[in-house]
Short mmCIF file of C-alpha atoms in Angstrom, two decimals:
data_model
loop_
_atom_site.label_atom_id
_atom_site.label_comp_id
_atom_site.label_asym_id
_atom_site.label_seq_id
_atom_site.Cartn_x
_atom_site.Cartn_y
_atom_site.Cartn_z
CA ALA I 1 -4.17 -17.00 5.38
CA GLN I 2 -1.58 -16.21 8.18
CA SER I 3 -2.22 -15.14 11.74
CA VAL I 4 -0.56 -15.17 15.06
CA THR I 5 -2.10 -15.83 18.24
CA GLN I 6 -0.91 -14.36 21.43
CA LEU I 7 -1.25 -15.81 24.84
CA GLY I 8 -2.05 -13.60 27.31
CA SER I 9 -3.72 -10.11 27.04
CA HIS I 10 -2.13 -9.04 30.26
CA VAL I 11 1.38 -9.91 31.86
CA SER I 12 3.17 -8.66 34.91
CA VAL I 13 6.60 -9.33 36.40
CA SER I 14 8.71 -8.05 38.89
CA GLU I 15 11.61 -5.81 38.16
CA GLY I 16 14.81 -7.96 37.38
CA ALA I 17 12.52 -10.84 36.48
CA LEU I 18 12.51 -12.65 33.23
CA VAL I 19 9.76 -11.35 30.73
CA LEU I 20 8.49 -14.17 28.64
CA LEU I 21 5.36 -13.02 26.15
CA ARG I 22 3.94 -16.06 24.10
CA CYS I 23 3.45 -15.78 20.45
CA ASN I 24 2.35 -18.68 18.19
CA TYR I 25 1.39 -18.30 14.52
CA SER I 26 -0.41 -20.17 11.56
CA SER I 27 0.98 -20.19 8.36
CA SER I 28 1.08 -22.60 5.15
CA VAL I 29 4.54 -21.33 3.92
CA PRO I 30 7.35 -20.10 5.77
CA PRO I 31 6.63 -17.06 8.08
CA TYR I 32 8.62 -14.07 8.61
CA LEU I 33 7.54 -12.87 12.15
CA PHE I 34 8.02 -9.28 13.77
CA TRP I 35 7.76 -8.25 17.41
CA TYR I 36 6.63 -4.64 17.88
CA VAL I 37 6.69 -2.48 21.30
CA GLN I 38 4.06 0.39 21.55
CA TYR I 39 4.11 2.78 24.26
CA PRO I 40 1.65 4.66 25.48
CA ASN I 41 0.17 7.18 22.60
CA GLN I 42 2.90 6.22 20.43
CA GLY I 43 3.41 4.34 17.31
CA LEU I 44 4.81 0.97 16.78
CA GLN I 45 8.42 0.46 17.14
CA LEU I 46 10.00 -2.81 15.72
CA LEU I 47 11.92 -4.82 18.37
CA LEU I 48 13.26 -7.77 16.12
CA LYS I 49 12.27 -9.78 12.92
CA TYR I 50 12.60 -13.49 11.93
CA THR I 51 14.12 -13.81 8.36
CA SER I 52 14.61 -17.23 8.29
CA ALA I 53 18.39 -16.25 8.65
CA ALA I 54 18.85 -17.80 12.18
CA THR I 55 16.34 -19.16 14.86
CA LEU I 56 17.56 -16.84 17.67
CA VAL I 57 16.79 -13.39 16.98
CA LYS I 58 18.54 -10.54 19.02
CA GLY I 59 16.51 -7.39 19.04
CA ILE I 60 16.69 -3.88 20.49
CA ASN I 61 16.79 -3.59 24.59
CA ASP I 62 18.38 -7.11 25.06
CA PHE I 63 14.86 -8.69 23.71
CA GLU I 64 15.52 -11.74 21.90
CA ALA I 65 12.91 -14.21 20.23
CA GLU I 66 13.29 -17.83 19.26
CA PHE I 67 11.63 -19.39 16.13
CA LYS I 68 10.59 -22.69 16.85
CA LYS I 69 8.98 -24.40 13.66
CA SER I 70 7.97 -27.75 15.64
CA GLU I 71 6.02 -25.59 18.21
CA THR I 72 4.91 -23.06 15.49
CA SER I 73 6.11 -20.47 18.14
CA PHE I 74 8.08 -17.04 18.12
CA HIS I 75 8.14 -15.92 21.95
CA LEU I 76 9.76 -12.68 23.12
CA THR I 77 11.86 -13.09 25.97
CA LYS I 78 14.15 -10.75 28.04
CA PRO I 79 16.46 -11.98 30.96
CA SER I 80 16.13 -8.73 33.35
CA ALA I 81 12.41 -6.66 33.04
CA HIS I 82 13.42 -2.83 33.45
CA MET I 83 10.19 -0.58 34.48
CA SER I 84 10.72 1.19 30.98
CA ASP I 85 9.90 -2.31 29.27
CA ALA I 86 5.98 -1.57 30.56
CA ALA I 87 4.35 -1.17 27.15
CA GLU I 88 1.93 -3.36 24.58
CA TYR I 89 3.96 -5.98 22.44
CA PHE I 90 2.66 -6.99 19.28
CA CYS I 91 3.73 -10.24 17.54
CA ALA I 92 3.19 -9.99 13.42
CA VAL I 93 3.47 -12.26 10.61
CA THR I 94 3.74 -10.94 7.22
CA SER I 95 2.13 -12.16 3.92
CA SER I 96 4.14 -13.09 0.59
CA GLY I 97 3.81 -10.59 -2.18
CA GLY I 98 5.46 -7.37 -3.36
CA TYR I 99 4.55 -5.22 0.09
CA GLN I 100 4.59 -6.50 3.54
CA LYS I 101 1.12 -6.71 4.79
CA VAL I 102 1.31 -7.37 8.21
CA THR I 103 -1.37 -9.51 10.64
CA PHE I 104 -0.95 -8.43 13.81
CA GLY I 105 -1.81 -10.32 17.06
CA THR I 106 -4.16 -9.03 19.58
CA GLY I 107 -1.16 -7.58 21.98
CA THR I 108 0.20 -8.33 25.52
CA LYS I 109 0.30 -5.49 27.74
CA LEU I 110 3.27 -5.76 30.34
CA GLN I 111 3.46 -4.68 33.43
CA VAL I 112 6.62 -4.50 35.59
CA ILE I 113 6.36 -4.20 39.22
CA PRO I 114 8.77 -2.45 41.38
CA ASP E 1 16.89 11.45 11.36
CA ALA E 2 14.76 9.98 8.66
CA MET E 3 11.25 9.54 10.13
CA VAL E 4 7.72 9.23 9.51
CA ILE E 5 5.85 12.60 10.69
CA GLN E 6 2.04 12.47 12.00
CA ASN E 7 0.12 15.41 12.09
CA PRO E 8 -1.74 16.46 13.77
CA ARG E 9 -0.99 14.09 17.15
CA TYR E 10 -4.57 14.54 18.77
CA GLN E 11 -7.12 15.65 16.64
CA VAL E 12 -11.17 16.53 17.86
CA THR E 13 -13.86 16.72 15.19
CA GLN E 14 -17.59 16.59 15.15
CA PHE E 15 -19.69 13.70 14.26
CA GLY E 16 -19.87 14.35 10.42
CA LYS E 17 -17.91 16.73 9.85
CA PRO E 18 -15.02 15.85 7.21
CA VAL E 19 -11.50 15.55 8.76
CA THR E 20 -8.07 14.79 7.20
CA LEU E 21 -4.87 13.29 8.92
CA SER E 22 -1.52 13.63 7.28
CA CYS E 23 1.57 11.89 7.33
CA SER E 24 4.98 12.47 5.89
CA GLN E 25 7.98 10.74 5.57
CA THR E 26 11.86 11.05 4.81
CA LEU E 27 12.96 7.83 4.41
CA ASN E 28 11.63 7.88 0.76
CA HIS E 29 9.81 4.87 1.10
CA ASN E 30 7.71 3.55 -1.90
CA VAL E 31 5.11 2.03 0.28
CA MET E 32 2.67 3.86 2.69
CA TYR E 33 -0.01 2.50 4.81
CA TRP E 34 -2.80 3.64 7.00
CA TYR E 35 -3.72 1.75 10.16
CA GLN E 36 -6.90 2.24 12.55
CA GLN E 37 -6.23 0.61 16.08
CA LYS E 38 -8.78 0.88 18.64
CA SER E 39 -8.62 1.03 22.18
CA SER E 40 -6.32 -2.40 23.47
CA GLN E 41 -6.81 -3.82 19.97
CA ALA E 42 -4.60 -4.53 17.14
CA PRO E 43 -3.59 -2.09 14.29
CA LYS E 44 -6.06 -3.00 11.11
CA LEU E 45 -4.64 -1.71 7.62
CA LEU E 46 -7.36 0.27 5.99
CA PHE E 47 -5.10 0.88 2.87
CA HIS E 48 -1.90 1.32 1.38
CA TYR E 49 -0.08 3.19 -1.69
CA TYR E 50 2.63 1.41 -3.82
CA ASP E 51 4.11 4.60 -5.11
CA LYS E 52 1.03 5.95 -6.80
CA ASP E 53 -0.78 2.08 -6.93
CA PHE E 54 -3.78 2.45 -4.22
CA ASN E 55 -4.84 -0.52 -2.93
CA ASN E 56 -7.98 -0.75 -0.60
CA GLU E 57 -8.70 -3.36 2.18
CA ALA E 58 -11.78 -5.18 1.18
CA ASP E 59 -13.49 -4.32 4.26
CA THR E 60 -12.58 -0.42 4.74
CA PRO E 61 -15.59 1.57 4.75
CA ASP E 62 -16.26 3.79 2.30
CA ASN E 63 -16.16 6.58 4.44
CA PHE E 64 -12.48 6.24 4.52
CA GLN E 65 -10.28 7.88 1.83
CA SER E 66 -6.91 8.36 1.04
CA ARG E 67 -4.65 10.67 -1.02
CA ARG E 68 -0.74 10.40 -2.05
CA PRO E 69 0.30 13.67 -4.03
CA ASN E 70 3.58 12.65 -3.84
CA THR E 71 6.66 10.19 -2.34
CA SER E 72 6.54 12.06 0.96
CA PHE E 73 2.91 12.75 1.70
CA CYS E 74 -0.08 10.88 2.03
CA PHE E 75 -3.57 11.77 3.70
CA LEU E 76 -6.41 9.95 5.23
CA ASP E 77 -9.61 11.95 4.75
CA ILE E 78 -12.60 10.68 7.00
CA ARG E 79 -15.57 11.95 5.04
CA SER E 80 -18.32 11.86 7.82
CA PRO E 81 -16.67 10.73 10.96
CA GLY E 82 -19.00 8.63 13.48
CA LEU E 83 -18.64 7.91 16.55
CA GLY E 84 -17.13 4.26 15.95
CA ASP E 85 -14.46 6.16 13.88
CA ALA E 86 -12.77 7.24 17.16
CA ALA E 87 -9.57 5.59 17.37
CA MET E 88 -5.68 6.04 17.05
CA TYR E 89 -4.41 6.03 12.96
CA LEU E 90 -0.86 5.27 12.56
CA CYS E 91 0.88 6.12 9.36
CA ALA E 92 4.05 3.42 8.68
CA THR E 93 6.34 3.44 5.46
CA SER E 94 8.21 0.73 4.15
CA ARG E 95 10.89 0.44 1.30
CA GLY E 96 8.75 -2.24 -0.47
CA GLY E 97 10.14 -4.27 -3.10
CA GLY E 98 9.85 -8.03 -3.56
CA THR E 99 10.71 -8.93 -0.17
CA SER E 100 8.10 -10.33 2.61
CA THR E 101 10.71 -9.01 5.31
CA ASP E 102 10.51 -5.53 4.37
CA THR E 103 10.55 -3.45 7.66
CA GLN E 104 7.70 -1.09 8.40
CA TYR E 105 8.34 2.29 10.22
CA PHE E 106 5.26 3.85 11.97
CA GLY E 107 4.49 7.29 12.86
CA PRO E 108 3.86 8.31 16.71
CA GLY E 109 0.18 8.40 15.51
CA THR E 110 -3.16 10.75 15.60
CA ARG E 111 -5.42 10.11 18.12
CA LEU E 112 -9.05 11.04 16.79
CA THR E 113 -11.74 12.13 19.06
CA VAL E 114 -15.53 12.44 17.72
CA LEU E 115 -17.54 14.42 19.71
#
């Protein structure tokens, strides 16, 4: 079975500060990892995904994440937070198979303070 | 733009009164998923269709059913909604195939209120 753990259900940063959202995974096989963002009363939007091609993955809106096998981590970062980044962020992992069954973490709500 | 559309965005129903939520897609994807997301929780997969093949998650209550009459449309039927079924319901699609890196595209969700 595969799972992800997101450390911190709420994170607050000042506008312009570094954003760091933590995700650790558990997998018996090489994982495929994703970060999704959800704005209030909206669906989920894919920020980025790790597919084993490169350990540093760049996504939309200047977000990036680094896959670290030794630490079983896939933390999400952004150099400078904007007010518009306030949302909930979900880390997710897939299982193998003919379709993509996604297991989501419990989410981290990001608050950006002006 | 190709997209996943959910109607309605907000649905109010009465306890025990059947309700149907709809999802349509213009992506021509093979796989369609229904998730339930309760407040401050992660989305929980209810079931999915791979083409016409229906796949129910083991812990999805019998109260939840789904139909996929064609590639573009998928419906979620809640036969007798209870107060505990109040949630956001998310539809998603993916191309399918043999890869686990297939991306899921989500609709905006339908927020269900049960009175």
